[in-house]
Each structure stands twice: as structure tokens, then as C-alpha cells.
Short mmCIF file of C-alpha atoms and ligand atoms in Angstrom, two decimals:
data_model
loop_
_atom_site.label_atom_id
_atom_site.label_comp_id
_atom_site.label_asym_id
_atom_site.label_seq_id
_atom_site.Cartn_x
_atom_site.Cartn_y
_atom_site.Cartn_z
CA UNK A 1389 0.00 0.00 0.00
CA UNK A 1390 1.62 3.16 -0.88
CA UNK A 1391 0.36 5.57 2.05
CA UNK A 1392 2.95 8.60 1.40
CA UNK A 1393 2.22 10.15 4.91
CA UNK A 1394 0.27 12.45 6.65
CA UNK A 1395 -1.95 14.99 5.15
CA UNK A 1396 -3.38 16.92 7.64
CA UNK A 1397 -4.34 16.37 11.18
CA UNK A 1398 -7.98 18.19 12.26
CA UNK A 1399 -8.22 19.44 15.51
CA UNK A 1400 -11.39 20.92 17.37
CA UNK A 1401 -10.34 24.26 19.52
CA UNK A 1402 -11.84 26.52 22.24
CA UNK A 1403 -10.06 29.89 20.92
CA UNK A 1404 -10.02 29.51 17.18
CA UNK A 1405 -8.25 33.06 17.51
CA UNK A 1406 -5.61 32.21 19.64
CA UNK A 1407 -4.70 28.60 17.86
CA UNK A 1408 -4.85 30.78 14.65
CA UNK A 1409 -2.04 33.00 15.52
CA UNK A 1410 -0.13 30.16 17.06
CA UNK A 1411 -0.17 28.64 13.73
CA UNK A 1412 1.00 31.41 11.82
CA UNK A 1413 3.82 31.89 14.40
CA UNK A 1414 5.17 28.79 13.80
CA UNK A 1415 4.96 29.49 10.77
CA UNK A 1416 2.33 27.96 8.75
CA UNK A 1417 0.40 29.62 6.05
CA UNK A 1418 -3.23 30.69 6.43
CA UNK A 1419 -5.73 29.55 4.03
CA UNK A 1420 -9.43 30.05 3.67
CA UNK A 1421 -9.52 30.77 7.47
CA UNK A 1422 -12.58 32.39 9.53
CA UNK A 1423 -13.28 32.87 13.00
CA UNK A 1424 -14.64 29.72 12.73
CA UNK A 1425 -11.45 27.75 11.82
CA UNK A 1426 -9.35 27.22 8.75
CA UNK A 1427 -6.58 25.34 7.03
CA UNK A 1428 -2.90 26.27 8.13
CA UNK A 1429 -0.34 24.84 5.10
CA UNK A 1430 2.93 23.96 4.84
CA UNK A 1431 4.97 24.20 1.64
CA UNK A 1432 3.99 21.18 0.12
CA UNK A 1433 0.27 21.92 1.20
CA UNK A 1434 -0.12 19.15 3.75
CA UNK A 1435 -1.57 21.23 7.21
CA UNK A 1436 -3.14 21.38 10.38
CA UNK A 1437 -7.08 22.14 10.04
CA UNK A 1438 -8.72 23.34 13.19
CA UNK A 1439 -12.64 23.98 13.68
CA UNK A 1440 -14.29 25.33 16.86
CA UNK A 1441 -14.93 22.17 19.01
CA UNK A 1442 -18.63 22.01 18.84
CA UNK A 1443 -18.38 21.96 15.21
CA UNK A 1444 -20.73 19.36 13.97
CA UNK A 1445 -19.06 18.61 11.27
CA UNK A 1446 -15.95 17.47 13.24
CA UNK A 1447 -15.80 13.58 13.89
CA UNK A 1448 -15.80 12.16 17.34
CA UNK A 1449 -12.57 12.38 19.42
CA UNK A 1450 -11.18 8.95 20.93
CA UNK A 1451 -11.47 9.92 24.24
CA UNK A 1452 -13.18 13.22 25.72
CA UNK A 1453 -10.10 16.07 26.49
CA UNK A 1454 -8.67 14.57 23.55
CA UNK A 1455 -8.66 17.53 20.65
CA UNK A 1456 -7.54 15.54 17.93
CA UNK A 1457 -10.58 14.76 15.83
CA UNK A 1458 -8.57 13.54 12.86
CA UNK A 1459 -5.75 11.83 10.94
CA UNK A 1460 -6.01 12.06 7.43
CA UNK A 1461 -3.30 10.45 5.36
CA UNK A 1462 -2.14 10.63 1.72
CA UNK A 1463 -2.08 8.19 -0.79
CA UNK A 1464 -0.17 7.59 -3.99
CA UNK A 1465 -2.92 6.36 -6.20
CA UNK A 1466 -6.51 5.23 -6.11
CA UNK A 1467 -5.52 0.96 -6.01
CA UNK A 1468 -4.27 2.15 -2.83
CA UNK A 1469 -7.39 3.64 -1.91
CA UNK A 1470 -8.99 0.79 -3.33
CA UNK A 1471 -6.97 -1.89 -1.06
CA UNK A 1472 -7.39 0.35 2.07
CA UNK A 1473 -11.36 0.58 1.12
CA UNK A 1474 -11.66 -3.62 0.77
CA UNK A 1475 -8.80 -4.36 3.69
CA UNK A 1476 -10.82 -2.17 6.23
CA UNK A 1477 -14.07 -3.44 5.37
CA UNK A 1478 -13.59 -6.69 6.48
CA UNK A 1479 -14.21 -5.86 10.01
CA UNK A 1480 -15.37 -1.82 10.22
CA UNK A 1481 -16.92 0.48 8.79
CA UNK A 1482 -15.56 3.07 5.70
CA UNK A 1483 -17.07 5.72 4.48
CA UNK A 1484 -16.42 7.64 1.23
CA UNK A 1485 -16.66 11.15 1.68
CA UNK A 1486 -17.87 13.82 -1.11
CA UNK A 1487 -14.45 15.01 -1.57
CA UNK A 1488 -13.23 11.22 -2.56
CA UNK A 1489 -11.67 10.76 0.36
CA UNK A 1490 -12.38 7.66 2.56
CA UNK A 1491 -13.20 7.75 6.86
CA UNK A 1492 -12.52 4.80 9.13
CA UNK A 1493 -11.56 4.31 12.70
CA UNK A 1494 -8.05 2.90 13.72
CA UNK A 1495 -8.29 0.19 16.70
CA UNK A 1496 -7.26 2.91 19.04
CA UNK A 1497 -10.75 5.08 19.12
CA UNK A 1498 -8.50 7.46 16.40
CA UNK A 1499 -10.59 8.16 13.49
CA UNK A 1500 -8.27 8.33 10.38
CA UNK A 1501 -8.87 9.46 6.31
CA UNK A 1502 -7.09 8.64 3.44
CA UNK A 1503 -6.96 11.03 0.28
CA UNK A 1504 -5.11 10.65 -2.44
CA UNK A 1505 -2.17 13.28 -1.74
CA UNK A 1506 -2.52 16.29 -2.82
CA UNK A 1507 1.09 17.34 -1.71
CA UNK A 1508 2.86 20.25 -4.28
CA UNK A 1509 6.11 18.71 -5.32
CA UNK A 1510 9.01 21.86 -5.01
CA UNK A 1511 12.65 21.61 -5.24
CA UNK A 1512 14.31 23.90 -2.92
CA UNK A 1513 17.60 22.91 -1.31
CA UNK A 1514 18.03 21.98 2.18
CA UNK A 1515 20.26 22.78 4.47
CA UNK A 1516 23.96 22.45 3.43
CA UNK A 1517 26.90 21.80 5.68
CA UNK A 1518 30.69 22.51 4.50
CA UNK A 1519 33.18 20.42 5.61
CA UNK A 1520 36.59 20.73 4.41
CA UNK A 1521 36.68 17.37 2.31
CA UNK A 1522 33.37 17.56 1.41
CA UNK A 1523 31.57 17.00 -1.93
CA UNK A 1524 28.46 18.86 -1.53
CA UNK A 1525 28.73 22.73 -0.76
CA UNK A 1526 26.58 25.88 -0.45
CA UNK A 1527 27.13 28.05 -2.94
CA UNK A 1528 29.99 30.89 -2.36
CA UNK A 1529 28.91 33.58 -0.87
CA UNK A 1530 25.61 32.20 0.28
CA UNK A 1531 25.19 32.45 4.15
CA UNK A 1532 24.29 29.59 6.72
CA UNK A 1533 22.32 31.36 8.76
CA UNK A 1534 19.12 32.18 8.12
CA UNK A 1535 19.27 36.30 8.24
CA UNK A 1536 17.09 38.28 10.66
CA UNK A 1537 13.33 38.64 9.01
CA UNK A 1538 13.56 36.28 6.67
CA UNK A 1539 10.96 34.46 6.11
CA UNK A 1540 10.99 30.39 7.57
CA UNK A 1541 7.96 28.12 7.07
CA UNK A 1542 7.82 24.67 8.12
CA UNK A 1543 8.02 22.19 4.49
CA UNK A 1544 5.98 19.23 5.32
CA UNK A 1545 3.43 17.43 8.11
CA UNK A 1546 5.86 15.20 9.57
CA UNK A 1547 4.67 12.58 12.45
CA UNK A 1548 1.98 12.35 14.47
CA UNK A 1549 2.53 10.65 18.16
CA UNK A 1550 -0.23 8.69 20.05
CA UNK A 1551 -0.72 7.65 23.41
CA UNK A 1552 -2.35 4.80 23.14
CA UNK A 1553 -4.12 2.03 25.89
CA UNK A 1554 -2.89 -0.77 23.97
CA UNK A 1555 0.17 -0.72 21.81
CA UNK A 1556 0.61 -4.13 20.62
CA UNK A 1557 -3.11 -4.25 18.99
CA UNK A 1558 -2.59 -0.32 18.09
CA UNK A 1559 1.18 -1.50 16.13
CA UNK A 1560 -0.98 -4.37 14.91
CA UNK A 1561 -3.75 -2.24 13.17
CA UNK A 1562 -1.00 -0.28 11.43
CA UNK A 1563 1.24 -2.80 10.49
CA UNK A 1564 -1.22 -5.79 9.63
CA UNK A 1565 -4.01 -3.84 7.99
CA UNK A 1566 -2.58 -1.02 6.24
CA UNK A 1567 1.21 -2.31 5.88
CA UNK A 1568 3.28 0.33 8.07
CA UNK A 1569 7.22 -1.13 8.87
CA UNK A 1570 8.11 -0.74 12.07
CA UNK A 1571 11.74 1.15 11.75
CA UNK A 1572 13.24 1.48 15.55
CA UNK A 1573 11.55 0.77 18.61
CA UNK A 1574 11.40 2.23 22.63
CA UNK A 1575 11.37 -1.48 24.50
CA UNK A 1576 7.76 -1.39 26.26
CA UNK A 1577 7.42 2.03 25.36
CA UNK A 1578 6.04 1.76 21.46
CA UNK A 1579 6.93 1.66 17.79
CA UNK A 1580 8.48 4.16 15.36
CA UNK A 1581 6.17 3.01 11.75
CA UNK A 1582 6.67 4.14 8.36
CA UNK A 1583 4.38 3.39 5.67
CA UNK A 1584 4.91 1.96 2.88
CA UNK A 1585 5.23 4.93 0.47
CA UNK A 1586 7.10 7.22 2.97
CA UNK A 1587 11.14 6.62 3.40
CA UNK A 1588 11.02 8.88 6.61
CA UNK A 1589 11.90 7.22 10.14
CA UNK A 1590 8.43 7.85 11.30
CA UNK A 1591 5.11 9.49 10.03
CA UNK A 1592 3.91 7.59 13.54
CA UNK A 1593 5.10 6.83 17.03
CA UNK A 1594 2.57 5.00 19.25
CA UNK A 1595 3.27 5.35 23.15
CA UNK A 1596 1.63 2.81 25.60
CA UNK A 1597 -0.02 4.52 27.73
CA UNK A 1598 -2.74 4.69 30.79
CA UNK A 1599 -6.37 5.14 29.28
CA UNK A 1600 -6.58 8.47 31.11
CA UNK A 1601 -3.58 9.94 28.85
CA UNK A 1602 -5.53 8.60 25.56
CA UNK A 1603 -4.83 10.57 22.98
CA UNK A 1604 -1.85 12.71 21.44
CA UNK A 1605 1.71 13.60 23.04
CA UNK A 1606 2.66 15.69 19.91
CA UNK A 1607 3.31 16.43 15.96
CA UNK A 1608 5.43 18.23 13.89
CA UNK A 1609 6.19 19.26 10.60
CA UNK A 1610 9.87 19.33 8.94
CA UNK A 1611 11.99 22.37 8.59
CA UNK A 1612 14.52 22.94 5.94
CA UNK A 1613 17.52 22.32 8.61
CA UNK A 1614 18.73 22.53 11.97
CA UNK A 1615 19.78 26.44 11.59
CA UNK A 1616 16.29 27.16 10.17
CA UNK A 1617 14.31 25.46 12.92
CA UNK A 1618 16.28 26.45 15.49
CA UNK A 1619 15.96 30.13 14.54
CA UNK A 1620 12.34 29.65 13.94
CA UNK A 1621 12.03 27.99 17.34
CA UNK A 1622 14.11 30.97 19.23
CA UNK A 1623 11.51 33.11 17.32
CA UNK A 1624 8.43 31.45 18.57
CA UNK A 1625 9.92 31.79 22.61
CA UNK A 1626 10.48 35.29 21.94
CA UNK A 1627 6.74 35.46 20.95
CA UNK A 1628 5.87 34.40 24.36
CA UNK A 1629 5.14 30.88 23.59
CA UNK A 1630 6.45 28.05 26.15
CA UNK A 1631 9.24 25.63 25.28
CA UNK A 1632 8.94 22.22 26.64
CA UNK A 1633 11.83 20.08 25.45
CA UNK A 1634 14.20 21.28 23.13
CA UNK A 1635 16.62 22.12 20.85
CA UNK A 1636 18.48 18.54 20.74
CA UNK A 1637 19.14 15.87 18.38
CA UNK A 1638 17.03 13.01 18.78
CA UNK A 1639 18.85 8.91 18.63
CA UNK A 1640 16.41 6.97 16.93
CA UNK A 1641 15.43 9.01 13.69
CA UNK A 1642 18.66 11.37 14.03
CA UNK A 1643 15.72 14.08 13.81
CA UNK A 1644 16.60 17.55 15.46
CA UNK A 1645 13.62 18.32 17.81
CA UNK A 1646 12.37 21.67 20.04
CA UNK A 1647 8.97 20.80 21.50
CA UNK A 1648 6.60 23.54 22.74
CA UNK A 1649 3.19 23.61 24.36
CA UNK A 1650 0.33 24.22 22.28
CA UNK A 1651 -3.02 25.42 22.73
CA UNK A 1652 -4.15 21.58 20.66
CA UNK A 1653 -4.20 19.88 24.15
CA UNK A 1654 -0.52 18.28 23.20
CA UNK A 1655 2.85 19.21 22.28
CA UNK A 1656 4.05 20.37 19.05
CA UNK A 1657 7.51 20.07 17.88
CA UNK A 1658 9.59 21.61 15.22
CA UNK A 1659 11.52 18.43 13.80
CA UNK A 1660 14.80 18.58 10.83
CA UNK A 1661 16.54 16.19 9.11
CA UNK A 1662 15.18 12.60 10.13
CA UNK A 1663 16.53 9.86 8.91
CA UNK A 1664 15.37 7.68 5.57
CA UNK A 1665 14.81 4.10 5.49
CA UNK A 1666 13.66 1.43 3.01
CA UNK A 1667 12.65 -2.11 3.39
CA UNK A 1668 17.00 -3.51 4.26
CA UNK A 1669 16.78 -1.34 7.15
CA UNK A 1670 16.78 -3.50 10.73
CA UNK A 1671 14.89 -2.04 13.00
CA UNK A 1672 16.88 -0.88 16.36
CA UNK A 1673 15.20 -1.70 19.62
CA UNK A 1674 16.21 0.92 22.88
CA UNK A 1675 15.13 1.07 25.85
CA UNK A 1676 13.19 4.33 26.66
CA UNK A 1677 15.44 6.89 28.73
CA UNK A 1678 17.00 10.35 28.74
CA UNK A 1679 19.96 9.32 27.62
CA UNK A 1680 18.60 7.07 25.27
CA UNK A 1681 15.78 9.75 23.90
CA UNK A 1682 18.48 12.73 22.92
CA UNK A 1683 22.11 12.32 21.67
CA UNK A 1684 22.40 16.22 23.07
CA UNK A 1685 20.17 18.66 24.02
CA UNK A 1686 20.94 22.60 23.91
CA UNK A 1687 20.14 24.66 26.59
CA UNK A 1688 18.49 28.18 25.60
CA UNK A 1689 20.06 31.62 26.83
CA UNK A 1690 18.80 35.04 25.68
CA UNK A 1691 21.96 36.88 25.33
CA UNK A 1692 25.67 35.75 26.79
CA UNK A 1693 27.92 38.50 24.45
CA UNK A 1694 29.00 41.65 26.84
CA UNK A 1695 26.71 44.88 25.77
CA UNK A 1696 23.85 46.92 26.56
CA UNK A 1697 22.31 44.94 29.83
CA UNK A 1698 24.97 42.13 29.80
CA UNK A 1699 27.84 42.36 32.17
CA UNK A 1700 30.89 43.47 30.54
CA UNK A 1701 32.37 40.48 30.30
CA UNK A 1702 29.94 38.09 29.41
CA UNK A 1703 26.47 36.50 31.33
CA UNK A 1704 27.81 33.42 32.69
CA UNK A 1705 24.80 33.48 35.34
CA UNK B 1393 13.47 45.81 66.98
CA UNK B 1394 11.60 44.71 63.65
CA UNK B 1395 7.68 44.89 64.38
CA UNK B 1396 5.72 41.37 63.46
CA UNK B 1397 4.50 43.47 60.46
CA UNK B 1398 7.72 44.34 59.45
CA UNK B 1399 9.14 40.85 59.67
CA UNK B 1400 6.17 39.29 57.47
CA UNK B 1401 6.69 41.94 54.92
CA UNK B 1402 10.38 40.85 54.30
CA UNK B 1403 9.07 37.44 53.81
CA UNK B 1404 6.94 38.20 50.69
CA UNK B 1405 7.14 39.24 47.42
CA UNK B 1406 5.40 41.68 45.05
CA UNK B 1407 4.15 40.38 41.94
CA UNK B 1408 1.81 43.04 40.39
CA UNK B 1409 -1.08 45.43 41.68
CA UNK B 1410 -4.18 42.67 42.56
CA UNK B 1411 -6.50 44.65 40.61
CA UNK B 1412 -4.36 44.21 37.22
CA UNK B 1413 -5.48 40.24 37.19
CA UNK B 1414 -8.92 40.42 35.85
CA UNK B 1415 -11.90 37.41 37.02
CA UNK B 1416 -11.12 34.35 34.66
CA UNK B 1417 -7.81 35.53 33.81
CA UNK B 1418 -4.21 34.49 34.97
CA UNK B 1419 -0.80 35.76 34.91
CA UNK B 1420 2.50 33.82 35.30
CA UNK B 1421 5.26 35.71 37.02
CA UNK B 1422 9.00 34.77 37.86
CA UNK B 1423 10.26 36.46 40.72
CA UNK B 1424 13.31 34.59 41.29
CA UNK B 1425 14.47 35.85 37.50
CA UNK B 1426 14.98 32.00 36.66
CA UNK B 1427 13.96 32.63 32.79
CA UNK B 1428 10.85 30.91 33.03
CA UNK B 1429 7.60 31.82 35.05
CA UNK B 1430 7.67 29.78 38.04
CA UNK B 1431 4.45 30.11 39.18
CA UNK B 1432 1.11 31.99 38.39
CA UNK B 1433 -1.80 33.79 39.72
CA UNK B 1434 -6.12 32.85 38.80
CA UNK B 1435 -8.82 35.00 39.72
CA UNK B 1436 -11.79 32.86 39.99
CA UNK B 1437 -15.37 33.82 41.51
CA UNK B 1438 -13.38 37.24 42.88
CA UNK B 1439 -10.30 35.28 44.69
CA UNK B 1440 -6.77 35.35 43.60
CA UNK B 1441 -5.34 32.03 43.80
CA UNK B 1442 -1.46 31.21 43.29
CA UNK B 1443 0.18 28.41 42.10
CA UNK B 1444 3.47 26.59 40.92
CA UNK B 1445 4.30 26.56 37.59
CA UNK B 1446 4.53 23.17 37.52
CA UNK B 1447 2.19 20.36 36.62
CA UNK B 1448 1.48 17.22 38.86
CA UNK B 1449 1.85 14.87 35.12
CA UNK B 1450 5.51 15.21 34.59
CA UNK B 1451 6.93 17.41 37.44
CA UNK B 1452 8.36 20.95 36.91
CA UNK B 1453 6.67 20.92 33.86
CA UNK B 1454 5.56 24.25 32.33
CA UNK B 1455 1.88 24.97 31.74
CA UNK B 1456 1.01 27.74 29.50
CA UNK B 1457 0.84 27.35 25.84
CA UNK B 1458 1.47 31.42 25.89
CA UNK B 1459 2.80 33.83 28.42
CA UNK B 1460 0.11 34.37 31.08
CA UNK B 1461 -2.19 31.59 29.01
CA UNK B 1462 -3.00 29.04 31.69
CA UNK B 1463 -6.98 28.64 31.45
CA UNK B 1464 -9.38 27.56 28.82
CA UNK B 1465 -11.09 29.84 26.73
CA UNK B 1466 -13.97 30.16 29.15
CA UNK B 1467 -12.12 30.75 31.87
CA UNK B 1468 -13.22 27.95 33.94
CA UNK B 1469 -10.42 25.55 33.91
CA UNK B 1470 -6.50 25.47 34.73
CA UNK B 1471 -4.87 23.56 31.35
CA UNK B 1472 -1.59 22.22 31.36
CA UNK B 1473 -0.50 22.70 27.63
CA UNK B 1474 1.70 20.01 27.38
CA UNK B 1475 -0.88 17.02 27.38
CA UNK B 1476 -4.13 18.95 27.90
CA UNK B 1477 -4.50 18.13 31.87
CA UNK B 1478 -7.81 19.95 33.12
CA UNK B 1479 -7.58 21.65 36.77
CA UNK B 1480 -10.50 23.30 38.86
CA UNK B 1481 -9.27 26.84 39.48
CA UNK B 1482 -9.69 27.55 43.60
CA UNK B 1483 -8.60 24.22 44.67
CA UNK B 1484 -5.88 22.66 41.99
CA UNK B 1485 -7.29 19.26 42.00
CA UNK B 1486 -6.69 18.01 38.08
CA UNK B 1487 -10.10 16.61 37.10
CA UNK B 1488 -9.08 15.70 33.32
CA UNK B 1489 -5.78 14.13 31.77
CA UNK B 1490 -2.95 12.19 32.23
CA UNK B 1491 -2.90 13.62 36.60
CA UNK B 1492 -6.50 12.87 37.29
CA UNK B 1493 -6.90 13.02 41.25
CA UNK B 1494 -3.74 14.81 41.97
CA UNK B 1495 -3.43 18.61 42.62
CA UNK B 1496 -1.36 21.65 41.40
CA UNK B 1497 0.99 23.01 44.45
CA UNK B 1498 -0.29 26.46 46.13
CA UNK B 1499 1.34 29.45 47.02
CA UNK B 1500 -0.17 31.70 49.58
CA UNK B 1501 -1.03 35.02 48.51
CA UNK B 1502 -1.12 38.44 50.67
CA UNK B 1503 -3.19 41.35 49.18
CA UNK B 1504 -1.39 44.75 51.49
CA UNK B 1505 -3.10 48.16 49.74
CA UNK B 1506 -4.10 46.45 46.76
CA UNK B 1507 -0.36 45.24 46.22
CA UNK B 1508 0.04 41.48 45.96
CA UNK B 1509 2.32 39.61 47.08
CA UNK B 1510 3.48 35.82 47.13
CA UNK B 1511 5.05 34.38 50.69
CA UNK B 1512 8.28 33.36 49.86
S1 LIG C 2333 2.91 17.66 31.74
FE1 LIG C 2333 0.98 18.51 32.21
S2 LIG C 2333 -0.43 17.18 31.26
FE2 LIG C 2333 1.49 16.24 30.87
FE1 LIG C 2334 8.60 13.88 17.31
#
């Protein structure tokens, strides 16, 4: 089945005003959006969707508290749709929207769409390292870091990350029934999956969890680097919103991560350069731990360089 | 010879004029200057209430998804932005999420001529 990833994730909100700007301060671009929700894009068009929580058009979250109302992934091509459509049937119910798109429920309570993907294809370089030795370069005279102003949008809807009462049937739903490969795995803790069209590390991480923490620990889309989402990151505290966990380097997935609270009920994490995969990949098994978790973690300080409110020689405080 | 009034007043400290934190609304402050708000102030049904910064789920952990954001959009709940836990606002006990049953520390508050103050 070639399920390319996420889409978009839906969310039902309390202050559609406030999780609007939130959005656009992270950085994602506003589309079609009223005071009674909207669509919030990345650059290949994949987003976050939020609705005020009594919308009835929302579907059901898994648990009450949980704001997550739903996961709606991308497909390469309608036999995919197609196998998804007769696979699922066998045992639940799936419903065919009027946009094409197809509704089920996952064997967590998490209701879940497929499309086929309507992701914009773009070419536009990453972020380049030199390194005497080196064979790939930026360009002379082309700076690393990303200059004040400029403008820094998040690329693509990364991974979503559930808590979930029952990890071995929740792995089981993804992996049996709609052919996700596990890639690395927290011992006890959960799976890392991948689908089958996606070479990321992880468009899903499944936690086991107790039923009263049902529902979502975080997401996150991709930036174009470490320098980018950093920057973008140190931009978002500045705006007054509340880091949780972050900047470091994750282990499993080699991802760079800064998580922040969000007004979605869960974290939400600015993620770069994750590992890829295919099918010879063995799948690493850790156990879950600090040390295990991050290979480093950065700690964040306004301003250490003597001047204008800094001691003269330097804030070592 | 310090007077008992004296002595309590070295004991606290100011956070803001009382009257600045509006009913449903809360404010985090830090007046240790650790970087982070370590604690923050409710006003629910007229009464200030103060509390740590720090939810009862994964300890120390920050709740606001926004400077001074700590309640729902109503006004009638404490959230903890990391994983959505739900508190009642006067008494701290966590009614929804991942701390069900357990309870958000207090501080004590002093209001002295409309000043207020946390006891340190
Ligand atoms: S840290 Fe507060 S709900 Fe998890
Ligand atoms: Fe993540």
C-alpha cells in the first residue's frame, strides 16, 4: 500500500483566535480561514485544520479532552485507496466522503482518512553543511544562517505521536491492515512506523499509555535544517510561547527536535533532518530513557555576548 | 526591633497590583528571575489564587501554551499545555488528563493596599 504520509491532522479548539495566531507563528500559512477555523499549510500543502470544538461537522474524538478529531493520510494512487477501502471493510466500517476521500476508525478510538495526496512537489535545497573534504557545498557567498526577518515556514506534516491504551493491537492495526514497517523501537514504550510509500523514520510513534492519557503527546512538521528550525524555534519563545523540550538531536530518527506547548491539548515540535529508510533497514530496539531519547540537548540563553544589559564580560549566570 | 509586620513583609514578594489580574484571567510571574515563570496567579469567583508553575503529570513541567495563558477559553479551567491536563481553578485538583486526582501546588497570597504579594 503506498500511504505517502500524513496529510493533515484536524483538531477541534476553544479559541479559534488564539490557535490561529499560534499557527501562523510557527509558521504555517493561512488559508481560507474564519473565526470559525481554517486550514494552516505547509509548503507542500499538507496542514493542520482546526474547527471550533462544537463543530458538527468534526468527527468524534477517541477519548473526551482529547482535541484531535482527525488523521487524514495521503495516498499515492486510487488501487491504494482501493486496497485500504476492501482491507478495512472486512471488520469496520468506511465511508467515502464527497471530496473522494475515505473515513474509518483505527483500533485505538482514532478516526483516520485517506486522500489521495494532494502534496505540491518543489525543489528547494536543504540545508547544506561545509566540511573541508566535502563534496556537496553551499554556494559561495551564500550564508548559513538564516538572516534576521527572513521568512521560515515549516516544508511538510511530519509525524503524528499517540498515546495509546494498547500498543501491541494499536502496532498491529497499522502494520497488519494497512502495511506500516516498524523502523526502531522504545522497548515497552512503542513503535516508530513508516508506511509503505514514505522513506522517513516515522510518520507515527505510538506510546503505551494509561487510558486516562488517551490521545496525542505531539506532531510536527519538517523544517529545511537545523539552523532554520532552530531560529524559527528561538523566534516562537520570543513570541511568548512556552518551550517544553528542546533544541536537541534526537537517537532513533537522528531528527533535530524543540517541543513547545500548544493550545491543541498536546505538544508540538519543530523536527529537521530525520533519517530515511527502506525495506534492508533493521529495526533498532532501545530502551526508553534520557539518555537514550536525545544524543544532546541545547540549553536556551537570551543573550551571553558583553553589551547593553549584559555584564561586561559576558552572562555566565 | 523589627515589628511582626515588618518581619512578614520581608518574607513576601510583590508580583503586580491585585487589581491588574482580571476574574477568569491568569498571569504567570517569575520572581526569582529563573527565565521561566515559576508560578502563576487565577482569579476565579473574585479570589486570587497562586500556584506553581509546575504540573502534577511530569513534574516541573511548564503549563502555559502562551505567556500568562494558563486557562481555557472560558475561563473555567486550569490547562496544562503540554498534554491537555484539566484543573478546577480555587482548589488545583486536576479533574481531566494524564494527573487525574492529583493537585497543582499552592502558594499563599497576601493582598497589602491592593499590592500582591506571594510568601516566599
Ligand atoms: S505535563 Fe501537564 S499534562 Fe502532561
Ligand atoms: Fe517527534
Amino acid at each position: 500500500m503506498k500511504i505517502v504520509g500524513l496529510e493533515s491532522l484536524v483538531f477541534g479548539v476553544d479559541d479559534v483566535a488564539g490557535a490561529s495566531r499560534f499557527l501562523v507563528d510557527y509558521g504555517l500559512a493561512p488559508v481560507g480561514v474564519s473565526d470559525r477555523g481554517g486550514r494552516f499549510e505547509a509548503m507542500d500543502g499538507t496542514a493542520v485544520v482546526i474547527a471550533r470544538q462544537d463543530d458538527p461537522a468534526l468527527p468524534r474524538p477517541p477519548v473526551p479532552g482529547c482535541r484531535l478529531r482527525k488523521t487524514v493520510m495521503g495516498v499515492a494512487d486510487e488501487a491504494t485507496l482501493g486496497a485500504i477501502v476492501a482491507e478495512l471493510r472486512r471488520d469496520r466500517e468506511v465511508r467515502r466522503l464527497a471530496d473522494g476521500s475515505i473515513e474509518s476508525i483505527d483500533d485505538s478510538g482514532f478516526v483516520i482518512g485517506f486522500q489521495l495526496t494532494a502534496r505540491k512537489p518543489f525543489v528547494l535545497a536543504g540545508e547544506i553543511s561545509n566540511a573541508p573534504g566535502g563534496v556537496v557545498f553551499r554556494p559561495i557567498n551564500s550564508l548559513g544562517v538564516p538572516p534576521p526577518g527572513s521568512v521560515i515556514r515549516p516544508r511538510s506534516l511530519s509525524h503524528v505521536v499517540y498515546f495509546v491504551p494498547d500498543v501491541v493491537k494499536a502496532e498491529a492495526f497499522y502494520v497488519n491492515r494497512l502495511g506500516f514497517r516498524c523502523t526502531d523501537r522504545f522497548t515497552g514504550t512503542g513503535p516508530f512506523l513508516q508506511p509503505g510509500g514514505s522513506l522517513d523514520h516515522h510518520t507515527h510513534f505510538l506510546i503505551g499509555a494509561p487510558p486516562q492519557m488517551h490521545g496525542v503527546e505531539h506532531f510536527t512538521f519538517h523544517f529545511g535544517g537545523p539552523s532554520e528550525m532552530i531560529s524559527n524555534g528561538y523566534r516562537f519563545v520570543e513570541k511568548g510561547y512556552q518551550a517544553f523540550w528542546g533544541p536537541g538531536r534526537h537517537i532513533l530518527g537522528s531528527n533535530w527536535f524543540w517541543y513547545f506547548n500548544s493550545p491543541f491539548g498536546c505538544h508540538i515540535e519543530m523536527d529537521a533532518d530525520m533519517d530515511q529508510h527502506d525495506a534492508s533497514w533493521q529495526p533498532r530496539e532501545a530502551t526508553a530513557s534520557a539518555d537514550n531519547s536525545q544524543a544532546f540537548l541545547l540549553k536556551m540563553r537570551k543573550k551571553w555576548y558583553p553589551g547593553p544589559g549584559i555584564h561586561e564580560n559576558g552572562d555566565y549566570a | 526591633m523589627a515589628t511582626t509586620h515588618e518581619a512578614g513583609l520581608a518574607a513576601l514578594l510583590r508580583l503586580c497590583r491585585a487589581d491588574e489580574i482580571g476574574e477568569a484571567q491568569s498571569r504567570g510571574f517569575d520572581p526569582d528571575d529563573e527565565g521561566q515563570d515559576s508560578l502563576f496567579v487565577v482569579r476565579w469567583q473574585g479570589q486570587l489564587h497562586g500556584w506553581r508553575n509546575a504540573c502534577p503529570h511530569i513534574d516541573g513541567a511548564p503549563m502555559a501554551w502562551r505567556r500568562d495563558a494558563y486557562l481555557n477559553a472560558e475561563g473555567t479551567r486550569i490547562v496544562c499545555h503540554a498534554h491537555g491536563a484539566e484543573f478546577v481553578p480555587d482548589t488545583g485538583l486536576c479533574v481531566q488528563g494524564p494527573c487525574r486526582g492529583e493537585r497543582l501546588s499552592r502558594l499563599e497570597l497576601v493582598v497589602i493596599d491592593g499590592e500582591l504579594f506571594v510568601t516566599s
